[in-house]
């Protein structure tokens, strides 16, 4: 639907340009409506044009339809180009800032020559806007905040940011009596590590009321469009959210369609066509007699094309249709199957909660065990623990288990030195229940050096889990250069589990690497790396990654019962002693 976006964008800009020039409100609104109409299409506008159905779209008139056809044929719109030539380029980008309307945009240009967000930001920071008519220090502040929001909303946001926001929004909407069914769709339902926007689907007998509740919801910062069955807003965190109300008879088909991915949908539709069926966001039809055979619920849509329901996390056209066809879909691991967390920090290093508080919180989550893994001695910036203190902590931890009624294991997050050496002597490591090894320093090695460094650490035979294996911070730090395949193979050889670190900033390993590891027989450990008791609640984020890696309970180390986990850990230490 690349045409749709390009055309909608041109129409929206034409409306802005006409507004800057003070043209008639009727013309301006005609372009705004057309932009929204094209933006809201669920089909490629080229297909509609080919069938001569453009003017059937509400909001598209004869003049705008002609411009669409012209664009599809030539890739340009003469009216747009002519209009753009009369104004300095960049002026309409200023209007993306909520505080800046057409009059202000023109004023900024004429008085200060401003035509870009960067220039606007510089002028506001320098206090050069406050002397313009109708402006003051307060406006400068608002403009700066608006610029920050525009910039934020241009970027994809991490799952850990978007998910709670979406869940709160769904909870708010559910409170309005008019909402019947409601669900998050899109990349968020597939639990992708970053999302472009929040897509929500609703059924309701009074869609208008739902739309009113939505655009008035507390986290809404700006209303982009407000229609009878579809509205779009920007939330205060800078994320766009779209809500659509659909007919109950189409709810399953709409949920399937808007969950995506696009690639999965394309493959599913091709499958439908091969079976003499037509599939779209309204339902599934038999082509020969145009009879609708599914659409109300999502499982029905998959069943109609001869497949079992496919979990959203798998819908990436990465083998899930073939697996479904063959009856070999995995039984994905669930958060309920997790028996404990094996990577947490306490006040003994850089955590905010005591070991006792962490264990109490873990017990409240229903866990059978928790492993305390503070930083090792060299990592001074994170309060690395000396050998002496580590022994003292171990004694405290042993007593906690009896007192609190949850098995508290003693471990370490042991630093991997630049040469691959571990940060405690062997005999100290051998006394611990769990050894996590992680890279925290010297990220800028060559790919080969970094790979050999980590492989060497795994091959000491003293590591149980490789922590946050690529070191990335979502949206903040790229993973270090490393050959993940060689790491996976070394982990397989030495029986080391690879961590899926559930911290919202990390989600490391990522889904595709975790899937590779699992396919090569490497166990995964899903841990929160909590630095405070409340962060133990991040586990579902890590589970999302594990599910996107097709992991079943048996693939995940911390689904083991306490007895089985102990046996596994002891077995590793025993094997070492026999060597
Ligand atoms: P995002 O928002 O970039 O994180 O990713 P999505 O997957 O949520 O994408 P979005 O919000 O543009 O659209 C939601 C779903 O709608 C998408 O996953 C699949 C469906 N969809 C959107 N455009 C198309 C299209 O051109 N063809 C097909 N078959 N499906 C589409
Ligand atoms: Ca989306
Ligand atoms: Ca969307
Ligand atoms: Zn770490």
XYZ file of C-alpha atoms and ligand atoms in Angstrom:
613
model
C 0.000 0.000 0.000
C 2.936 2.264 -0.652
C 0.834 4.313 -3.095
C -1.748 4.988 -0.413
C 0.746 6.523 1.962
C 2.414 8.661 -0.726
C -0.919 9.951 -2.013
C -2.384 10.618 1.431
C 0.785 12.476 2.351
C 0.551 14.707 -0.752
C -3.101 15.528 -0.107
C -2.396 16.357 3.541
C 0.466 18.643 2.526
C -1.657 20.343 -0.103
C -4.245 21.079 2.597
C -1.501 22.538 4.802
C -0.063 24.631 1.984
C -3.469 25.976 0.983
C -4.067 26.845 4.609
C -0.766 28.713 4.867
C -1.758 30.655 1.780
C -5.161 31.463 3.269
C -7.179 29.701 0.555
C -10.834 28.732 0.846
C -11.703 26.423 3.720
C -13.762 24.238 1.344
C -10.770 23.401 -0.805
C -8.606 22.831 2.265
C -11.147 20.468 3.809
C -11.604 18.591 0.544
C -7.898 17.674 0.557
C -7.926 16.849 4.265
C -10.885 14.506 3.741
C -9.220 12.923 0.732
C -5.988 12.390 2.665
C -7.864 10.670 5.474
C -9.934 8.586 3.058
C -6.856 7.245 1.268
C -4.973 6.731 4.519
C -7.847 4.670 5.913
C -8.131 2.313 2.937
C -7.394 -1.324 3.612
C -6.758 -2.024 -0.050
C -4.188 -0.624 -2.463
C -5.659 2.475 -4.087
C -4.244 1.249 -7.421
C -6.576 -1.757 -7.297
C -9.587 0.484 -6.676
C -8.508 2.799 -9.494
C -8.130 -0.159 -11.862
C -11.729 -1.133 -11.123
C -12.877 2.494 -11.620
C -14.137 2.642 -8.016
C -12.218 5.654 -6.713
C -15.224 7.976 -6.489
C -17.115 5.319 -4.512
C -14.746 6.006 -1.610
C -16.372 8.428 0.822
C -14.220 11.559 0.866
C -12.906 11.201 -2.698
C -14.523 13.493 -5.270
C -14.015 13.830 -9.006
C -11.082 16.264 -8.694
C -9.166 14.241 -6.100
C -9.855 10.987 -7.992
C -8.276 12.529 -11.108
C -5.191 13.483 -9.121
C -4.896 9.934 -7.780
C -5.080 8.504 -11.305
C -2.498 11.039 -12.463
C -0.160 10.050 -9.632
C -0.575 6.322 -10.312
C 0.211 6.901 -13.985
C 3.034 9.437 -13.763
C 4.311 9.338 -10.168
C 3.648 13.050 -9.780
C 0.770 15.465 -9.142
C 1.012 18.664 -11.133
C -1.247 20.621 -8.776
C 0.923 19.581 -5.829
C 4.159 20.531 -7.548
C 2.811 23.927 -8.597
C 1.558 24.704 -5.139
C 4.818 23.560 -3.497
C 6.797 25.847 -5.835
C 5.047 28.908 -4.371
C 6.231 28.221 -0.800
C 9.625 27.595 0.770
C 10.178 23.849 1.156
C 9.909 22.535 4.693
C 7.284 24.990 5.850
C 4.600 22.315 6.189
C 6.858 20.165 8.366
C 6.647 22.923 10.990
C 2.893 22.351 11.158
C 3.424 18.858 12.530
C 4.154 20.615 15.828
C 0.797 20.949 17.633
C 1.501 24.552 18.650
C 2.262 25.670 15.083
C -0.680 26.411 12.790
C -0.513 27.812 9.251
C -0.385 31.446 10.379
C 2.439 30.751 12.798
C 4.352 28.735 10.203
C 4.184 31.655 7.785
C 5.152 34.114 10.504
C 8.158 31.984 11.506
C 9.309 31.920 7.922
C 8.743 35.598 7.127
C 10.207 36.963 10.366
C 12.993 34.480 11.075
C 13.475 32.445 7.891
C 12.641 29.203 9.720
C 11.798 26.229 7.468
C 12.856 23.184 9.485
C 12.272 21.590 12.899
C 15.970 21.972 13.707
C 15.888 25.704 12.991
C 12.680 26.077 14.979
C 14.205 24.247 17.929
C 17.333 26.408 17.837
C 15.273 29.608 17.717
C 13.034 28.510 20.608
C 16.045 27.539 22.721
C 17.722 30.880 21.985
C 14.568 32.702 23.102
C 14.091 34.305 19.679
C 10.396 33.377 19.327
C 9.044 35.231 22.359
C 9.138 38.643 20.692
C 6.996 37.582 17.734
C 3.326 38.684 17.797
C 1.074 36.475 20.000
C 4.066 34.568 21.384
C 5.894 34.436 24.689
C 8.276 32.295 26.770
C 5.379 29.869 27.394
C 4.895 29.347 23.634
C 8.588 28.617 23.249
C 8.295 25.949 25.920
C 5.245 24.402 24.254
C 6.951 24.418 20.877
C 10.004 22.657 22.288
C 7.787 20.034 23.891
C 5.882 19.652 20.610
C 9.103 19.168 18.631
C 10.219 16.459 21.061
C 6.862 14.718 20.592
C 7.020 14.879 16.789
C 10.511 13.393 16.868
C 9.471 10.651 19.271
C 6.458 9.662 17.215
C 8.578 9.337 14.074
C 10.494 6.454 15.655
C 9.445 2.923 16.535
C 8.967 2.345 20.257
C 10.119 -0.632 22.326
C 7.536 -3.300 23.190
C 8.071 -2.630 26.891
C 6.946 0.989 26.417
C 4.037 0.355 24.044
C 2.490 -2.686 25.713
C 1.565 -1.152 29.087
C 0.314 1.987 27.329
C -1.914 -0.090 25.043
C -3.166 -2.251 27.896
C -4.121 0.829 29.911
C -5.918 2.287 26.896
C -7.842 -0.957 26.346
C -8.795 -0.989 30.039
C -10.090 2.598 29.760
C -12.137 1.810 26.653
C -13.505 -1.366 28.199
C -15.052 0.780 30.922
C -17.315 2.490 28.396
C -20.488 0.425 28.326
C -20.734 0.569 24.537
C -17.620 -1.549 24.000
C -18.344 -5.250 23.482
C -15.265 -7.091 22.196
C -11.922 -5.283 22.227
C -8.427 -6.432 21.373
C -5.024 -5.065 20.462
C -3.946 -6.069 16.933
C -0.907 -5.245 14.781
C 2.741 -5.773 15.658
C 1.881 -5.325 19.322
C -0.315 -8.438 19.341
C 2.518 -10.276 17.587
C 4.763 -8.933 20.392
C 7.385 -7.569 18.037
C 10.290 -6.017 19.935
C 9.447 -2.558 18.604
C 6.137 -1.246 17.304
C 5.247 1.544 14.896
C 1.827 2.249 16.357
C -0.979 0.782 18.453
C -3.858 -0.844 16.533
C -7.040 -1.597 18.478
C -10.199 -3.344 17.232
C -13.621 -3.051 18.822
C -17.161 -4.270 18.256
C -19.979 -2.070 19.472
C -23.610 -1.197 18.814
C -22.830 2.497 19.100
C -19.464 3.081 17.431
C -19.757 6.883 17.716
C -19.757 6.675 21.500
C -16.654 4.512 21.441
C -14.917 7.034 19.186
C -15.855 9.855 21.567
C -14.499 7.946 24.556
C -11.302 7.177 22.644
C -10.401 10.690 21.506
C -11.205 11.992 25.012
C -9.118 9.350 26.813
C -6.552 10.789 29.265
C -3.336 9.774 27.445
C -4.440 11.397 24.155
C -2.209 14.373 23.286
C -3.436 15.143 19.784
C -6.375 13.943 17.665
C -5.286 13.223 14.097
C -8.702 12.127 12.827
C -12.068 11.464 14.420
C -14.496 9.469 12.313
C -17.667 7.446 12.989
C -15.894 4.051 13.071
C -12.203 4.898 12.942
C -10.063 7.452 14.746
C -6.359 8.108 15.123
C -4.553 9.958 17.867
C -1.077 10.652 19.164
C -0.666 9.611 22.789
C 1.342 11.598 25.315
C 4.220 9.103 25.022
C 4.459 10.048 21.338
C 2.891 6.857 19.969
C 0.106 6.872 17.412
C -2.969 4.799 18.272
C -5.762 3.799 15.871
C -9.097 2.409 16.981
C -11.481 0.753 14.512
C -15.006 -0.423 15.213
C -16.040 -3.408 13.082
C -19.176 -5.545 12.714
C -19.298 -8.588 15.020
C -19.707 -10.791 11.914
C -16.328 -9.481 10.665
C -14.490 -9.235 13.977
C -12.443 -12.423 13.563
C -11.489 -11.563 9.997
C -10.571 -7.991 10.962
C -8.516 -9.226 13.905
C -6.715 -11.650 11.626
C -6.098 -8.980 8.990
C -4.969 -6.187 11.300
C -2.750 -8.466 13.359
C -0.621 -9.152 10.295
C 2.111 -9.456 9.580
C 1.531 -8.241 6.094
C 3.735 -11.076 4.790
C 1.721 -13.660 6.742
C -1.514 -12.171 5.391
C -0.308 -12.290 1.808
C 0.661 -15.960 2.157
C -2.643 -16.802 3.851
C -4.645 -15.036 1.152
C -2.777 -16.922 -1.582
C -3.608 -20.146 0.194
C -7.279 -19.151 0.306
C -7.291 -18.397 -3.415
C -5.766 -21.793 -4.207
C -8.659 -23.353 -2.338
C -11.319 -21.434 -4.258
C -11.841 -18.944 -1.452
C -11.646 -15.200 -1.056
C -10.155 -13.776 2.156
C -10.184 -10.168 3.317
C -10.677 -8.160 6.503
C -14.449 -8.774 6.377
C -14.481 -12.556 6.120
C -13.890 -15.655 4.023
C -16.080 -16.337 0.973
C -16.508 -19.251 -1.412
C -15.619 -17.834 -4.807
C -18.049 -19.996 -6.797
C -21.265 -18.848 -5.087
C -19.958 -15.863 -3.066
C -21.143 -17.498 0.161
C -19.502 -16.288 3.336
C -18.135 -19.184 5.381
C -16.180 -17.457 8.180
C -15.339 -14.078 9.737
C -16.898 -13.931 13.194
C -13.977 -15.446 15.072
C -10.348 -15.744 14.205
C -10.016 -19.515 14.602
C -12.896 -19.860 12.112
C -10.922 -17.851 9.551
C -7.916 -20.190 9.830
C -10.142 -23.284 9.876
C -11.888 -22.100 6.711
C -8.580 -22.274 4.843
C -7.855 -25.697 6.334
C -5.505 -24.668 9.141
C -5.540 -24.623 12.924
C -5.419 -21.222 14.631
C -1.872 -19.854 14.585
C -0.531 -17.923 17.613
C 0.083 -14.245 16.697
C 3.760 -14.401 17.736
C 4.422 -16.844 14.882
C 2.728 -14.837 12.132
C 5.794 -13.614 10.254
C 5.656 -15.913 7.218
C 8.638 -17.756 8.654
C 7.405 -21.320 8.277
C 4.277 -21.090 10.438
C 1.835 -21.874 7.607
C 3.793 -25.002 6.652
C 3.989 -26.088 10.310
C 0.256 -25.501 10.760
C -0.493 -27.484 7.595
C 1.641 -30.386 8.859
C 0.090 -30.288 12.347
C 3.456 -29.361 13.823
C 2.822 -25.981 15.424
C 4.748 -25.699 18.692
C 2.949 -25.543 22.033
C 4.466 -22.197 22.957
C 5.843 -21.631 26.443
C 3.623 -19.498 28.705
C 4.523 -17.251 31.614
C 2.573 -19.598 33.918
C 5.089 -22.340 33.133
C 8.007 -20.282 34.466
C 9.025 -21.608 37.893
C 11.564 -18.972 38.827
C 13.894 -16.133 37.853
C 17.615 -16.889 37.603
C 19.088 -13.408 37.139
C 18.404 -10.631 39.654
C 20.464 -7.973 41.415
C 20.196 -6.747 44.992
C 21.593 -3.985 47.178
C 24.715 -6.168 47.398
C 25.663 -4.743 43.969
C 23.653 -2.191 41.936
C 20.113 -3.324 42.820
C 17.596 -1.268 44.784
C 15.986 -4.067 46.832
C 17.468 -6.447 49.395
C 17.812 -10.158 48.676
C 15.010 -10.764 51.153
C 12.706 -8.278 49.390
C 13.493 -9.852 46.020
C 12.762 -13.335 47.339
C 9.528 -12.220 48.973
C 8.387 -10.605 45.706
C 9.358 -13.740 43.753
C 7.305 -15.859 46.106
C 4.333 -13.534 45.663
C 4.589 -14.144 41.904
C 4.174 -17.844 42.623
C 7.762 -18.793 41.842
C 9.361 -21.896 43.346
C 12.877 -20.466 43.157
C 14.916 -17.304 42.671
C 18.637 -16.983 42.041
C 20.556 -13.982 43.389
C 23.187 -12.950 40.831
C 24.982 -9.763 41.764
C 27.911 -8.367 39.794
C 31.411 -9.800 40.190
C 34.461 -8.169 41.775
C 35.984 -6.248 38.814
C 32.792 -4.460 37.858
C 33.371 -1.655 40.337
C 30.942 0.795 38.681
C 28.094 -1.632 39.398
C 29.164 -2.479 42.956
C 30.966 -5.715 42.094
C 31.127 -8.136 45.034
C 34.481 -9.266 46.529
C 35.136 -12.970 47.113
C 34.880 -12.476 50.846
C 31.527 -10.677 50.627
C 30.232 -13.240 48.163
C 30.809 -16.008 50.734
C 29.031 -13.992 53.416
C 26.074 -13.346 51.085
C 25.845 -17.048 50.300
C 25.407 -17.800 53.994
C 22.601 -15.211 54.257
C 20.898 -16.630 51.158
C 20.967 -20.177 52.518
C 19.055 -19.025 55.600
C 16.510 -17.067 53.495
C 15.228 -20.244 51.829
C 14.100 -21.803 55.096
C 12.612 -18.617 56.441
C 10.658 -17.489 53.362
C 9.457 -20.785 51.915
C 10.921 -20.188 48.436
C 14.127 -21.753 47.248
C 16.723 -18.973 47.045
C 19.749 -20.005 45.020
C 23.129 -18.318 45.191
C 24.765 -17.257 41.982
C 26.714 -14.500 40.296
C 26.605 -12.449 37.148
C 30.284 -12.980 36.502
C 32.083 -10.538 34.238
C 33.794 -11.921 31.139
C 37.197 -10.269 30.872
C 38.612 -8.948 27.573
C 40.504 -12.228 27.161
C 37.490 -14.406 28.006
C 38.582 -15.134 31.590
C 35.966 -15.270 34.342
C 36.105 -12.761 37.191
C 36.267 -15.209 40.173
C 38.650 -18.106 40.852
C 37.381 -21.535 39.816
C 36.869 -22.799 43.362
C 34.667 -19.784 44.177
C 32.529 -20.372 41.074
C 32.238 -24.076 41.893
C 30.592 -23.252 45.226
C 27.769 -21.312 43.588
C 24.445 -22.771 42.377
C 24.302 -20.751 39.151
C 26.978 -18.926 37.163
C 25.796 -16.375 34.627
C 28.605 -14.917 32.535
C 28.182 -11.569 30.773
C 30.139 -8.967 28.844
C 29.958 -5.500 30.427
C 33.146 -3.811 29.217
C 35.182 -3.331 26.044
C 32.266 -3.526 23.599
C 34.277 -2.298 20.643
C 36.310 -5.351 19.814
C 36.506 -6.816 16.351
C 33.841 -9.397 15.578
C 36.381 -12.179 15.675
C 37.969 -11.063 18.952
C 34.595 -10.669 20.660
C 33.420 -14.052 19.425
C 36.584 -15.771 20.652
C 36.334 -13.923 23.985
C 32.837 -15.266 24.647
C 33.532 -18.758 23.304
C 36.541 -18.988 25.615
C 34.358 -18.064 28.605
C 31.793 -20.729 27.683
C 34.515 -23.311 27.265
C 35.785 -22.847 30.833
C 32.977 -25.284 31.659
C 32.019 -23.110 34.633
C 29.245 -21.087 32.998
C 25.589 -22.146 33.242
C 24.023 -19.208 31.397
C 25.399 -16.593 29.002
C 23.750 -13.310 30.102
C 22.324 -10.770 27.605
C 24.406 -12.381 24.830
C 24.684 -9.433 22.398
C 24.786 -6.447 24.760
C 22.287 -4.359 22.871
C 20.055 -1.688 24.401
C 16.876 -1.210 22.366
C 16.967 2.099 20.542
C 20.075 3.158 22.510
C 23.008 0.848 21.829
C 23.626 -1.542 18.975
C 24.679 -5.105 19.783
C 28.420 -5.589 19.852
C 29.918 -7.217 16.793
C 29.754 -10.952 17.357
C 29.248 -14.140 15.339
C 26.103 -15.397 17.014
C 26.205 -18.699 15.157
C 29.601 -19.540 16.636
C 28.333 -18.555 20.095
C 25.298 -20.809 19.629
C 27.471 -23.720 18.573
C 29.837 -23.207 21.514
C 26.845 -23.070 23.868
C 25.519 -26.309 22.356
C 28.896 -28.028 22.840
C 29.320 -26.870 26.436
C 25.672 -27.206 27.508
C 25.365 -23.504 28.349
C 21.915 -21.896 28.237
C 21.565 -18.603 26.380
C 19.631 -15.913 28.165
C 16.623 -14.066 26.875
C 16.988 -11.015 29.054
C 13.446 -9.686 29.666
C 14.501 -6.196 30.679
C 12.448 -3.786 28.509
C 15.680 -2.035 27.510
C 17.319 -5.237 26.314
C 15.189 -8.154 25.037
C 18.524 -9.856 24.321
C 18.770 -12.495 22.711
C 16.348 -11.261 20.108
C 13.667 -13.512 18.627
C 15.444 -14.740 15.478
C 18.728 -15.496 17.281
C 16.861 -17.286 20.059
C 15.095 -19.364 17.431
C 18.432 -20.307 15.874
C 19.756 -21.330 19.287
C 16.694 -23.438 20.031
C 16.918 -25.142 16.649
C 20.527 -26.087 17.402
C 19.518 -27.697 20.686
C 20.567 -24.872 23.011
C 18.433 -24.252 26.058
C 17.105 -20.732 26.702
C 16.851 -19.065 30.117
C 14.268 -16.289 30.370
C 15.361 -13.914 33.139
C 14.377 -10.387 34.135
C 17.764 -9.074 35.334
C 15.595 -7.189 37.858
C 17.384 -4.412 39.715
C 14.334 -3.830 41.955
C 11.539 -6.075 43.210
C 8.952 -4.488 40.888
C 11.056 -5.390 37.843
C 10.438 -9.100 38.411
C 7.182 -8.315 36.597
C 9.013 -7.933 33.279
C 8.991 -11.711 32.761
C 6.117 -11.648 30.182
C 8.255 -9.472 27.863
C 10.954 -12.142 27.807
C 8.339 -14.846 27.327
C 7.076 -12.946 24.263
C 10.550 -13.191 22.750
C 10.743 -16.904 23.603
C 7.374 -17.482 21.944
C 8.490 -15.581 18.842
C 11.459 -17.985 18.863
C 8.964 -20.897 18.736
C 10.061 -22.046 22.212
C 8.129 -24.689 24.133
C 8.400 -25.185 27.905
C 11.058 -27.874 27.420
C 13.285 -25.358 25.621
C 13.392 -23.037 28.638
C 15.680 -23.820 31.592
C 13.603 -22.045 34.210
C 10.466 -24.048 33.533
C 12.211 -26.931 35.331
C 10.917 -27.905 38.769
C 13.260 -27.007 41.651
C 14.351 -30.631 41.901
C 15.029 -30.979 38.194
C 16.866 -27.655 38.086
C 19.096 -28.651 41.004
C 19.806 -32.001 39.379
C 20.713 -30.238 36.136
C 23.050 -27.759 37.861
C 24.658 -30.397 40.058
C 25.140 -32.630 37.051
C 27.152 -29.901 35.323
C 29.380 -29.399 38.352
C 29.789 -33.155 38.786
C 30.861 -33.597 35.180
C 33.506 -30.944 35.727
C 34.950 -32.634 38.788
C 35.189 -35.980 36.974
C 37.192 -34.404 34.187
P 4.027 -1.555 12.863
O 2.824 -0.770 13.218
O 4.905 -0.918 11.866
O 4.810 -1.976 14.075
O 3.574 -2.954 12.187
P 2.114 -3.540 11.957
O 2.310 -4.947 11.534
O 1.254 -3.308 13.134
O 1.618 -2.743 10.695
P 0.462 -1.649 10.495
O 0.112 -0.949 11.757
O 0.904 -0.825 9.345
O -0.762 -2.513 9.981
C -1.423 -3.442 10.836
C -1.681 -4.712 10.084
O -2.566 -4.483 8.992
C -0.465 -5.346 9.439
O 0.297 -6.119 10.336
C -1.092 -6.200 8.384
C -2.260 -5.360 7.931
N -1.846 -4.628 6.717
C -1.465 -3.348 6.632
N -1.170 -3.023 5.364
C -1.353 -4.143 4.626
C -1.202 -4.465 3.240
O -0.837 -3.648 2.403
N -1.495 -5.743 2.865
C -1.893 -6.688 3.766
N -2.157 -7.920 3.339
N -2.035 -6.414 5.066
C -1.773 -5.170 5.497
Ca 0.798 -1.273 13.987
Ca -1.628 0.982 12.255
Zn 24.496 -7.729 33.072
